Amino acid sequence: MFLFACFHALVLSCLAIQSTGLGVGGKPSHLIKPYKRAPLQDIVTWDEHSVFVRGERVLLYNGEFHPFRLPVPGLWLDIFQKIKALGFSGVSFYSDWALLEGKQGNFSAEGIFDFKPFFAAASEAGIYLVARPGPYINAEASGGGYPGWLQRIRGKLRENDADYINATTLYTQSIGNIIAEAQITNGGPVILVQPENEYSQATHGTEFPDPVYFQTVEDQFRNAGIIVPFVSNDAAPHGYFAPGYGSGEGDVDIYGHDGYPLGFDCANPYTWPDGALPTTWRTLHLEQSPTTPYTLSEFQGGSFDPWGGSTFAKCAELLNEEFERVFYKNDYSFGVTIFSIYMVYGGTNWGNLGHPGGYTSYDYGAPIAEDRTITREKYSEVKLEATFLMASLAYLTAVPGNATNGSYTDSAVLAVTPLFGNVTSFWVLRHAAYNTLDSTNYKLIVPTSAGMVTIPQLNGTLTLNGRDSKIHVTDYDVGGTNLLYSSAEIFTWKSYGSKTVLILYGGPGEQHEAAFVSTGSASVIEGSGVTTAAINESIILNWQTTSNRKVVQIQNDLFVYILDRNEAYNYWVLDLPSNSTFGNFTSRHTTSMIVKAGYLLRTATAYGSSLFLTGDLNITTPIEVIGGAPAGCSSLFFNRVQLNSTQDNNNVISATASYISPNISIPSLSALSWKYVDSLPEIQPTYSDTLWTLANLTTSNNPRNLTTPMSLYASDYGYNTGALLYRGHFTSTGSESSIFLHTQGGYAFGTSVWLNSTFIGSWVGIDADEDYNGTFTLPNLAVGQPATLTVLIDNMGLDESGTVGTDEMKNPRGILDYDLSGRPDTAITWKVTGNLGGEDYRDRTRGPLNEGGLFAERQGYHLPNPPSADWMSRKPTQGMAGAGVEFYTTSFELSMPYGYDVPLSFAFSNSTANGTNVPDYRVQLYVNGYQFGKYVNKIGPQTTFPVPEGILNYHGTNYIALSLWALGAGGAAIEDLQLVAGYPVQSGFGEVTLAPMPAYAPRAGAY
């Protein structure tokens, strides 16, 4: 009762209060933690409700996007525009230390690793950035973003250990400088920085959480010039280093935590476990960090998928649009105003950059698919939600109440969480049993400025379907008109002088009702089935949602568009470019347009009486500019083509954008001329390993104690990525009958072993094992005969170090132990190699992880235009008769139509299910020198490998290379490989600049 009395009094005071005070500017409580000196800046500030940018409250609705997982800088703007079109205001991004300092002391952020184009694209799209430079990032990246050479330091990782801190110094200083230059204080898009990452769990006996360590990381970035606020991402709401957490040392400015409540069980995409929906986060926030905005630094936008997993298609189904409706709206009920979806675009673990728990694709089941298409319904659903919050200024300062069952409705099976604003209130409704599939009819009973109201007042009842959630509003300001209540959800509203547009939507077949405080009239000007009534100085609209649009005009100036949800997906809100201060960033000072347009709208620009739209089409599409067209608009352009348009008396501009189906010619890979070369000459008697690295280290800083006379840990010798090769030399006594090997390469790795040129066996790998103990029988050897063991190991990436104190990233790759029967371990002299040069990697363009230690890789044959003229002709579908490695290369021309975005993928045929005699083999796919696929037959699950334009040359020559590793004595052949085109989208994005792709040149010292 007390809440209602206070609420009612505030409503009656003045509706206009929402456009003043806390609603727009207010006075921020905090500038930035002063660090015993004057505030560092005053552009990005905050209070307990939200962040302010230049004194204006901002809902920071973010998606995670990693530039290093899309190595085509020319496409970064494409992703940013697709994120901006969602209604988002920001992007969070990691930087991967392993790609930037592949050799200790040599930091390089150039070419595809240059951040300047990334920052420029964000600014052009109007996207704020939250930088997350680590140094540890996790991110399902190899080593959690740690470079392999870090395995060699003695110090403990992620602790206040001098060895570790010193090792991070160059990186934190260098990346800190780069980010500092891009801060909003320097005209850039970066408004927050996150030091460290998910510093939230540790082993017993580890000093944790350590404020000295955490403060050291913060100081590193502050000393590099970072002056915007620090935000954290606790892996769970522990409250670590929230303001006032302890002595103050290590405390961040804004505390945040992560949440992945539905987990990662993509194998069961329709299973929502009991108890998975968070219910206590608001309470914990008030206990842990009441002076900062409620922040979810990462919230589940999809799922990772392991080797042998279920595919990202099933992950997208598990974390689909229903998940977004229930779980995201539940987050809004806690009052979150800094919200980041991990991932909004996942991308690709190209060039060995992924951790061993995942395969090449990092699609993540995200709203934007790996091939950059936006056909998943979850993309459209989150657009509805984000755009609504962006239009709802009152949400930023609304105070959440407690979720209760049976309150505010007439149904005990429904839970409602109120958010009380100065005037406007929001009512987040869901099933108490959040995972039920049942549909429930109900009436909403809520306080308004007109008293308690039972909704609907006219016809029928409201319905909540299973795995759905609603946000109802009361006393919601629509351009000066009070929307007394609406059971239908709001997509957006905008005022344009004497015209205001409001868009409401509901699920198919649902009954809804909305009431407007007005003594005027209501006219249905489009569609039918809307019942209108005037009750207590309010106009009430009641309808059943259908696929036919309805438009109601109220008091001449308010146009209410009533849609079903599927139709609402076709509507977009575009910001027109603003003044130099706000640029393209969303702001209350920005004019926004509401346009119906189908697949995608990217930008809108007005010049005089002309309006220019850019976007993408997948069918011929009607265009309607419902609001925001310039006065006297006489011409409408779409993708630089003028459309035949009409304009009605309500200033709605209508036209049709035509989709023209292109002619696309894709080469048949099986019809091409292929060349091949043996990529395992190391097993031939004439091969010399003179230039290989001698394994002669008798000690190692690795925490795993040596169990061999000399270290055989690959990273001890600077080999941190891709295939590893060992050659063990000994002179036979004639008594050697077997060799025991303990090898480790990470989950799903494989290994093959030869004695001289005789194949003696393989471990073909399974998804669950990251190491293998095996004994291999040796052929008879003559006394005094020189013998060479060759061991090939597939390094699947380095482990992450998510738990402080474990140093799991240091889990070595290579040979951990061996035993030659009847001989001491010292009888074997080992040599080792990986990628040519190791940490002095040769390909500075594609970075330190792109290539491994196979012979063809060391020679550079995977690069464009290799010296294959004298190689033998053979197709990879013919393959090889025995165990070994062969390398295949070909080239083809593409002449794709300009003005279209055509996803292209390489698709392998997987015969896993075709019986027990399926060959065991592994393939690496190189496209113009970039490793864009790692295919493991019989483990999978990935068989299709998208490759973006910019890596593929859509208008010229492309060089393709395959390494085929047969692990069985019967050899292997690739069953089938095709280049497959997805549906062509007619795009206004423009031409894509190619990623740099230097060609083959002889490599000095290659062996």
PDB file of C-alpha atoms in Angstrom, residues 664-876:
ATOM      1  CA  ILE A 664      26.560 -16.982 -59.329  1.00  0.00           C
ATOM      2  CA  SER A 665      29.180 -19.366 -60.636  1.00  0.00           C
ATOM      3  CA  ILE A 666      30.988 -21.520 -58.092  1.00  0.00           C
ATOM      4  CA  PRO A 667      33.843 -23.784 -59.191  1.00  0.00           C
ATOM      5  CA  SER A 668      33.643 -27.498 -58.596  1.00  0.00           C
ATOM      6  CA  LEU A 669      36.661 -28.293 -56.447  1.00  0.00           C
ATOM      7  CA  SER A 670      36.720 -31.888 -57.630  1.00  0.00           C
ATOM      8  CA  ALA A 671      37.036 -30.713 -61.228  1.00  0.00           C
ATOM      9  CA  LEU A 672      40.069 -28.557 -60.548  1.00  0.00           C
ATOM     10  CA  SER A 673      43.651 -29.556 -61.264  1.00  0.00           C
ATOM     11  CA  TRP A 674      45.321 -30.388 -57.946  1.00  0.00           C
ATOM     12  CA  LYS A 675      49.005 -30.854 -57.175  1.00  0.00           C
ATOM     13  CA  TYR A 676      50.454 -32.622 -54.187  1.00  0.00           C
ATOM     14  CA  VAL A 677      53.723 -33.035 -52.354  1.00  0.00           C
ATOM     15  CA  ASP A 678      54.776 -35.362 -49.573  1.00  0.00           C
ATOM     16  CA  SER A 679      54.588 -33.396 -46.357  1.00  0.00           C
ATOM     17  CA  LEU A 680      56.288 -35.994 -44.193  1.00  0.00           C
ATOM     18  CA  PRO A 681      59.728 -36.422 -45.781  1.00  0.00           C
ATOM     19  CA  GLU A 682      61.057 -36.694 -42.232  1.00  0.00           C
ATOM     20  CA  ILE A 683      60.480 -40.456 -42.290  1.00  0.00           C
ATOM     21  CA  GLN A 684      62.675 -40.951 -45.342  1.00  0.00           C
ATOM     22  CA  PRO A 685      66.244 -42.273 -44.784  1.00  0.00           C
ATOM     23  CA  THR A 686      67.745 -39.365 -46.710  1.00  0.00           C
ATOM     24  CA  TYR A 687      66.094 -36.657 -44.644  1.00  0.00           C
ATOM     25  CA  SER A 688      68.409 -34.514 -42.526  1.00  0.00           C
ATOM     26  CA  ASP A 689      67.233 -32.802 -39.339  1.00  0.00           C
ATOM     27  CA  THR A 690      70.493 -30.910 -38.906  1.00  0.00           C
ATOM     28  CA  LEU A 691      68.639 -27.604 -38.662  1.00  0.00           C
ATOM     29  CA  TRP A 692      66.112 -28.860 -36.126  1.00  0.00           C
ATOM     30  CA  THR A 693      66.235 -27.782 -32.503  1.00  0.00           C
ATOM     31  CA  LEU A 694      68.170 -30.145 -30.280  1.00  0.00           C
ATOM     32  CA  ALA A 695      66.192 -31.053 -27.165  1.00  0.00           C
ATOM     33  CA  ASN A 696      68.960 -30.466 -24.671  1.00  0.00           C
ATOM     34  CA  LEU A 697      67.340 -28.692 -21.728  1.00  0.00           C
ATOM     35  CA  THR A 698      67.835 -30.669 -18.558  1.00  0.00           C
ATOM     36  CA  THR A 699      65.544 -28.406 -16.541  1.00  0.00           C
ATOM     37  CA  SER A 700      62.291 -26.606 -17.185  1.00  0.00           C
ATOM     38  CA  ASN A 701      60.351 -23.854 -15.445  1.00  0.00           C
ATOM     39  CA  ASN A 702      57.188 -25.724 -16.276  1.00  0.00           C
ATOM     40  CA  PRO A 703      55.323 -26.731 -13.105  1.00  0.00           C
ATOM     41  CA  ARG A 704      55.098 -30.310 -14.376  1.00  0.00           C
ATOM     42  CA  ASN A 705      58.297 -31.984 -13.252  1.00  0.00           C
ATOM     43  CA  LEU A 706      60.346 -33.491 -16.027  1.00  0.00           C
ATOM     44  CA  THR A 707      60.025 -37.247 -16.440  1.00  0.00           C
ATOM     45  CA  THR A 708      62.519 -37.384 -19.308  1.00  0.00           C
ATOM     46  CA  PRO A 709      66.278 -36.726 -19.235  1.00  0.00           C
ATOM     47  CA  MET A 710      65.814 -33.659 -21.427  1.00  0.00           C
ATOM     48  CA  SER A 711      62.725 -31.522 -21.660  1.00  0.00           C
ATOM     49  CA  LEU A 712      60.516 -32.465 -24.579  1.00  0.00           C
ATOM     50  CA  TYR A 713      57.970 -29.742 -23.834  1.00  0.00           C
ATOM     51  CA  ALA A 714      57.476 -27.934 -27.121  1.00  0.00           C
ATOM     52  CA  SER A 715      57.128 -24.468 -25.616  1.00  0.00           C
ATOM     53  CA  ASP A 716      60.478 -24.837 -23.870  1.00  0.00           C
ATOM     54  CA  TYR A 717      61.930 -24.603 -27.381  1.00  0.00           C
ATOM     55  CA  GLY A 718      59.604 -21.877 -28.661  1.00  0.00           C
ATOM     56  CA  TYR A 719      57.084 -24.036 -30.530  1.00  0.00           C
ATOM     57  CA  ASN A 720      53.654 -22.990 -29.336  1.00  0.00           C
ATOM     58  CA  THR A 721      51.203 -23.708 -32.116  1.00  0.00           C
ATOM     59  CA  GLY A 722      50.118 -26.248 -34.682  1.00  0.00           C
ATOM     60  CA  ALA A 723      51.674 -29.586 -35.553  1.00  0.00           C
ATOM     61  CA  LEU A 724      54.746 -30.699 -33.605  1.00  0.00           C
ATOM     62  CA  LEU A 725      57.391 -33.105 -34.872  1.00  0.00           C
ATOM     63  CA  TYR A 726      59.983 -35.049 -32.883  1.00  0.00           C
ATOM     64  CA  ARG A 727      62.823 -37.186 -34.185  1.00  0.00           C
ATOM     65  CA  GLY A 728      64.492 -39.512 -31.718  1.00  0.00           C
ATOM     66  CA  HIS A 729      67.827 -41.027 -32.727  1.00  0.00           C
ATOM     67  CA  PHE A 730      69.364 -44.133 -31.199  1.00  0.00           C
ATOM     68  CA  THR A 731      71.656 -46.981 -32.149  1.00  0.00           C
ATOM     69  CA  SER A 732      70.029 -50.366 -31.824  1.00  0.00           C
ATOM     70  CA  THR A 733      71.285 -53.146 -29.593  1.00  0.00           C
ATOM     71  CA  GLY A 734      68.818 -55.516 -31.223  1.00  0.00           C
ATOM     72  CA  SER A 735      66.813 -55.826 -28.018  1.00  0.00           C
ATOM     73  CA  GLU A 736      64.341 -52.999 -28.585  1.00  0.00           C
ATOM     74  CA  SER A 737      60.851 -54.432 -29.040  1.00  0.00           C
ATOM     75  CA  SER A 738      58.581 -51.512 -28.164  1.00  0.00           C
ATOM     76  CA  ILE A 739      58.408 -47.829 -27.399  1.00  0.00           C
ATOM     77  CA  PHE A 740      56.107 -46.367 -24.758  1.00  0.00           C
ATOM     78  CA  LEU A 741      55.043 -42.784 -25.399  1.00  0.00           C
ATOM     79  CA  HIS A 742      53.071 -40.369 -23.252  1.00  0.00           C
ATOM     80  CA  THR A 743      52.033 -37.522 -25.517  1.00  0.00           C
ATOM     81  CA  GLN A 744      49.845 -34.498 -24.934  1.00  0.00           C
ATOM     82  CA  GLY A 745      48.234 -32.164 -27.441  1.00  0.00           C
ATOM     83  CA  GLY A 746      44.921 -31.113 -25.930  1.00  0.00           C
ATOM     84  CA  TYR A 747      41.417 -32.444 -26.421  1.00  0.00           C
ATOM     85  CA  ALA A 748      40.817 -34.418 -29.635  1.00  0.00           C
ATOM     86  CA  PHE A 749      44.522 -34.423 -30.499  1.00  0.00           C
ATOM     87  CA  GLY A 750      46.166 -37.222 -32.435  1.00  0.00           C
ATOM     88  CA  THR A 751      49.640 -38.616 -32.791  1.00  0.00           C
ATOM     89  CA  SER A 752      51.380 -40.933 -35.249  1.00  0.00           C
ATOM     90  CA  VAL A 753      54.701 -42.758 -34.874  1.00  0.00           C
ATOM     91  CA  TRP A 754      57.219 -44.157 -37.350  1.00  0.00           C
ATOM     92  CA  LEU A 755      60.443 -46.059 -36.840  1.00  0.00           C
ATOM     93  CA  ASN A 756      62.677 -45.095 -39.713  1.00  0.00           C
ATOM     94  CA  SER A 757      60.180 -45.231 -42.606  1.00  0.00           C
ATOM     95  CA  THR A 758      57.971 -47.911 -41.050  1.00  0.00           C
ATOM     96  CA  PHE A 759      54.634 -46.840 -39.614  1.00  0.00           C
ATOM     97  CA  ILE A 760      54.184 -48.351 -36.166  1.00  0.00           C
ATOM     98  CA  GLY A 761      50.909 -46.830 -35.039  1.00  0.00           C
ATOM     99  CA  SER A 762      48.741 -43.860 -34.117  1.00  0.00           C
ATOM    100  CA  TRP A 763      46.545 -42.514 -31.416  1.00  0.00           C
ATOM    101  CA  VAL A 764      43.657 -41.248 -33.532  1.00  0.00           C
ATOM    102  CA  GLY A 765      42.212 -39.158 -30.723  1.00  0.00           C
ATOM    103  CA  ILE A 766      38.859 -38.800 -29.033  1.00  0.00           C
ATOM    104  CA  ASP A 767      37.087 -35.663 -27.967  1.00  0.00           C
ATOM    105  CA  ALA A 768      37.486 -36.314 -24.233  1.00  0.00           C
ATOM    106  CA  ASP A 769      41.231 -37.027 -24.019  1.00  0.00           C
ATOM    107  CA  GLU A 770      43.992 -34.416 -24.052  1.00  0.00           C
ATOM    108  CA  ASP A 771      46.860 -36.840 -23.492  1.00  0.00           C
ATOM    109  CA  TYR A 772      47.617 -40.443 -24.370  1.00  0.00           C
ATOM    110  CA  ASN A 773      49.727 -43.270 -23.008  1.00  0.00           C
ATOM    111  CA  GLY A 774      50.529 -45.912 -25.582  1.00  0.00           C
ATOM    112  CA  THR A 775      53.012 -48.653 -26.300  1.00  0.00           C
ATOM    113  CA  PHE A 776      53.955 -49.270 -29.914  1.00  0.00           C
ATOM    114  CA  THR A 777      55.560 -52.480 -31.169  1.00  0.00           C
ATOM    115  CA  LEU A 778      58.820 -51.992 -33.039  1.00  0.00           C
ATOM    116  CA  PRO A 779      60.007 -53.986 -36.037  1.00  0.00           C
ATOM    117  CA  ASN A 780      63.186 -55.987 -35.622  1.00  0.00           C
ATOM    118  CA  LEU A 781      66.363 -53.948 -35.632  1.00  0.00           C
ATOM    119  CA  ALA A 782      69.859 -55.195 -36.313  1.00  0.00           C
ATOM    120  CA  VAL A 783      72.569 -54.700 -33.759  1.00  0.00           C
ATOM    121  CA  GLY A 784      74.373 -51.427 -34.391  1.00  0.00           C
ATOM    122  CA  GLN A 785      71.720 -50.209 -36.795  1.00  0.00           C
ATOM    123  CA  PRO A 786      71.018 -46.447 -36.576  1.00  0.00           C
ATOM    124  CA  ALA A 787      67.329 -45.890 -35.910  1.00  0.00           C
ATOM    125  CA  THR A 788      65.093 -42.834 -35.932  1.00  0.00           C
ATOM    126  CA  LEU A 789      61.718 -42.463 -34.295  1.00  0.00           C
ATOM    127  CA  THR A 790      59.478 -39.813 -35.842  1.00  0.00           C
ATOM    128  CA  VAL A 791      56.556 -38.640 -33.729  1.00  0.00           C
ATOM    129  CA  LEU A 792      53.910 -36.296 -35.139  1.00  0.00           C
ATOM    130  CA  ILE A 793      51.618 -34.618 -32.601  1.00  0.00           C
ATOM    131  CA  ASP A 794      48.635 -32.388 -33.308  1.00  0.00           C
ATOM    132  CA  ASN A 795      48.748 -29.434 -30.926  1.00  0.00           C
ATOM    133  CA  MET A 796      45.106 -28.363 -30.518  1.00  0.00           C
ATOM    134  CA  GLY A 797      45.935 -25.174 -28.636  1.00  0.00           C
ATOM    135  CA  LEU A 798      47.018 -24.325 -25.110  1.00  0.00           C
ATOM    136  CA  ASP A 799      44.780 -24.706 -22.084  1.00  0.00           C
ATOM    137  CA  GLU A 800      43.132 -21.757 -20.392  1.00  0.00           C
ATOM    138  CA  SER A 801      43.910 -20.665 -16.832  1.00  0.00           C
ATOM    139  CA  GLY A 802      40.497 -19.771 -15.497  1.00  0.00           C
ATOM    140  CA  THR A 803      41.240 -20.853 -11.940  1.00  0.00           C
ATOM    141  CA  VAL A 804      43.980 -18.851 -10.255  1.00  0.00           C
ATOM    142  CA  GLY A 805      46.737 -21.036  -8.870  1.00  0.00           C
ATOM    143  CA  THR A 806      46.399 -23.891 -11.352  1.00  0.00           C
ATOM    144  CA  ASP A 807      48.588 -22.409 -14.102  1.00  0.00           C
ATOM    145  CA  GLU A 808      46.758 -24.750 -16.468  1.00  0.00           C
ATOM    146  CA  MET A 809      47.932 -22.700 -19.403  1.00  0.00           C
ATOM    147  CA  LYS A 810      51.361 -24.203 -18.736  1.00  0.00           C
ATOM    148  CA  ASN A 811      50.147 -27.756 -19.343  1.00  0.00           C
ATOM    149  CA  PRO A 812      52.845 -28.763 -21.817  1.00  0.00           C
ATOM    150  CA  ARG A 813      52.429 -29.996 -25.365  1.00  0.00           C
ATOM    151  CA  GLY A 814      54.648 -32.665 -26.813  1.00  0.00           C
ATOM    152  CA  ILE A 815      56.209 -35.817 -25.395  1.00  0.00           C
ATOM    153  CA  LEU A 816      55.808 -36.014 -21.633  1.00  0.00           C
ATOM    154  CA  ASP A 817      57.465 -39.379 -21.131  1.00  0.00           C
ATOM    155  CA  TYR A 818      58.848 -42.335 -23.059  1.00  0.00           C
ATOM    156  CA  ASP A 819      60.420 -45.713 -22.521  1.00  0.00           C
ATOM    157  CA  LEU A 820      62.386 -47.634 -25.121  1.00  0.00           C
ATOM    158  CA  SER A 821      62.210 -51.236 -24.018  1.00  0.00           C
ATOM    159  CA  GLY A 822      65.488 -52.585 -22.717  1.00  0.00           C
ATOM    160  CA  ARG A 823      67.268 -49.252 -22.995  1.00  0.00           C
ATOM    161  CA  PRO A 824      67.873 -46.293 -20.702  1.00  0.00           C
ATOM    162  CA  ASP A 825      66.033 -43.097 -21.613  1.00  0.00           C
ATOM    163  CA  THR A 826      69.386 -41.466 -22.369  1.00  0.00           C
ATOM    164  CA  ALA A 827      69.817 -43.827 -25.304  1.00  0.00           C
ATOM    165  CA  ILE A 828      67.640 -41.563 -27.442  1.00  0.00           C
ATOM    166  CA  THR A 829      68.738 -38.133 -28.615  1.00  0.00           C
ATOM    167  CA  TRP A 830      65.718 -36.030 -29.491  1.00  0.00           C
ATOM    168  CA  LYS A 831      65.220 -33.159 -31.885  1.00  0.00           C
ATOM    169  CA  VAL A 832      62.056 -31.106 -32.148  1.00  0.00           C
ATOM    170  CA  THR A 833      60.434 -28.682 -34.534  1.00  0.00           C
ATOM    171  CA  GLY A 834      57.227 -26.785 -34.977  1.00  0.00           C
ATOM    172  CA  ASN A 835      56.500 -23.773 -37.136  1.00  0.00           C
ATOM    173  CA  LEU A 836      59.560 -22.415 -38.929  1.00  0.00           C
ATOM    174  CA  GLY A 837      61.404 -20.067 -36.611  1.00  0.00           C
ATOM    175  CA  GLY A 838      59.185 -20.839 -33.648  1.00  0.00           C
ATOM    176  CA  GLU A 839      58.584 -17.551 -31.873  1.00  0.00           C
ATOM    177  CA  ASP A 840      60.616 -15.859 -34.608  1.00  0.00           C
ATOM    178  CA  TYR A 841      57.729 -16.742 -36.899  1.00  0.00           C
ATOM    179  CA  ARG A 842      58.185 -15.967 -40.574  1.00  0.00           C
ATOM    180  CA  ASP A 843      54.710 -14.835 -41.610  1.00  0.00           C
ATOM    181  CA  ARG A 844      54.381 -11.484 -39.873  1.00  0.00           C
ATOM    182  CA  THR A 845      51.170 -10.757 -41.763  1.00  0.00           C
ATOM    183  CA  ARG A 846      49.097 -13.681 -40.543  1.00  0.00           C
ATOM    184  CA  GLY A 847      50.622 -13.739 -37.099  1.00  0.00           C
ATOM    185  CA  PRO A 848      52.347 -16.125 -34.716  1.00  0.00           C
ATOM    186  CA  LEU A 849      49.740 -18.906 -34.583  1.00  0.00           C
ATOM    187  CA  ASN A 850      48.641 -19.430 -38.183  1.00  0.00           C
ATOM    188  CA  GLU A 851      51.041 -22.176 -39.216  1.00  0.00           C
ATOM    189  CA  GLY A 852      52.464 -25.275 -37.564  1.00  0.00           C
ATOM    190  CA  GLY A 853      55.350 -27.648 -38.083  1.00  0.00           C
ATOM    191  CA  LEU A 854      54.350 -29.745 -41.074  1.00  0.00           C
ATOM    192  CA  PHE A 855      57.005 -29.774 -43.794  1.00  0.00           C
ATOM    193  CA  ALA A 856      54.777 -27.917 -46.274  1.00  0.00           C
ATOM    194  CA  GLU A 857      53.959 -25.279 -43.664  1.00  0.00           C
ATOM    195  CA  ARG A 858      57.618 -24.762 -42.821  1.00  0.00           C
ATOM    196  CA  GLN A 859      58.353 -24.275 -46.508  1.00  0.00           C
ATOM    197  CA  GLY A 860      55.463 -21.821 -46.903  1.00  0.00           C
ATOM    198  CA  TYR A 861      53.634 -23.948 -49.460  1.00  0.00           C
ATOM    199  CA  HIS A 862      50.299 -23.008 -47.890  1.00  0.00           C
ATOM    200  CA  LEU A 863      50.783 -19.441 -49.126  1.00  0.00           C
ATOM    201  CA  PRO A 864      49.421 -18.155 -52.439  1.00  0.00           C
ATOM    202  CA  ASN A 865      51.176 -19.293 -55.611  1.00  0.00           C
ATOM    203  CA  PRO A 866      53.422 -22.044 -54.200  1.00  0.00           C
ATOM    204  CA  PRO A 867      56.098 -23.590 -56.467  1.00  0.00           C
ATOM    205  CA  SER A 868      53.882 -26.507 -57.476  1.00  0.00           C
ATOM    206  CA  ALA A 869      54.621 -26.688 -61.208  1.00  0.00           C
ATOM    207  CA  ASP A 870      56.833 -29.750 -60.803  1.00  0.00           C
ATOM    208  CA  TRP A 871      54.696 -31.470 -58.185  1.00  0.00           C
ATOM    209  CA  MET A 872      52.764 -34.616 -58.970  1.00  0.00           C
ATOM    210  CA  SER A 873      49.108 -34.321 -59.932  1.00  0.00           C
ATOM    211  CA  ARG A 874      46.669 -35.871 -57.515  1.00  0.00           C
ATOM    212  CA  LYS A 875      43.347 -34.880 -56.001  1.00  0.00           C
ATOM    213  CA  PRO A 876      42.713 -35.007 -52.256  1.00  0.00           C
TER     214      PRO A 876
END
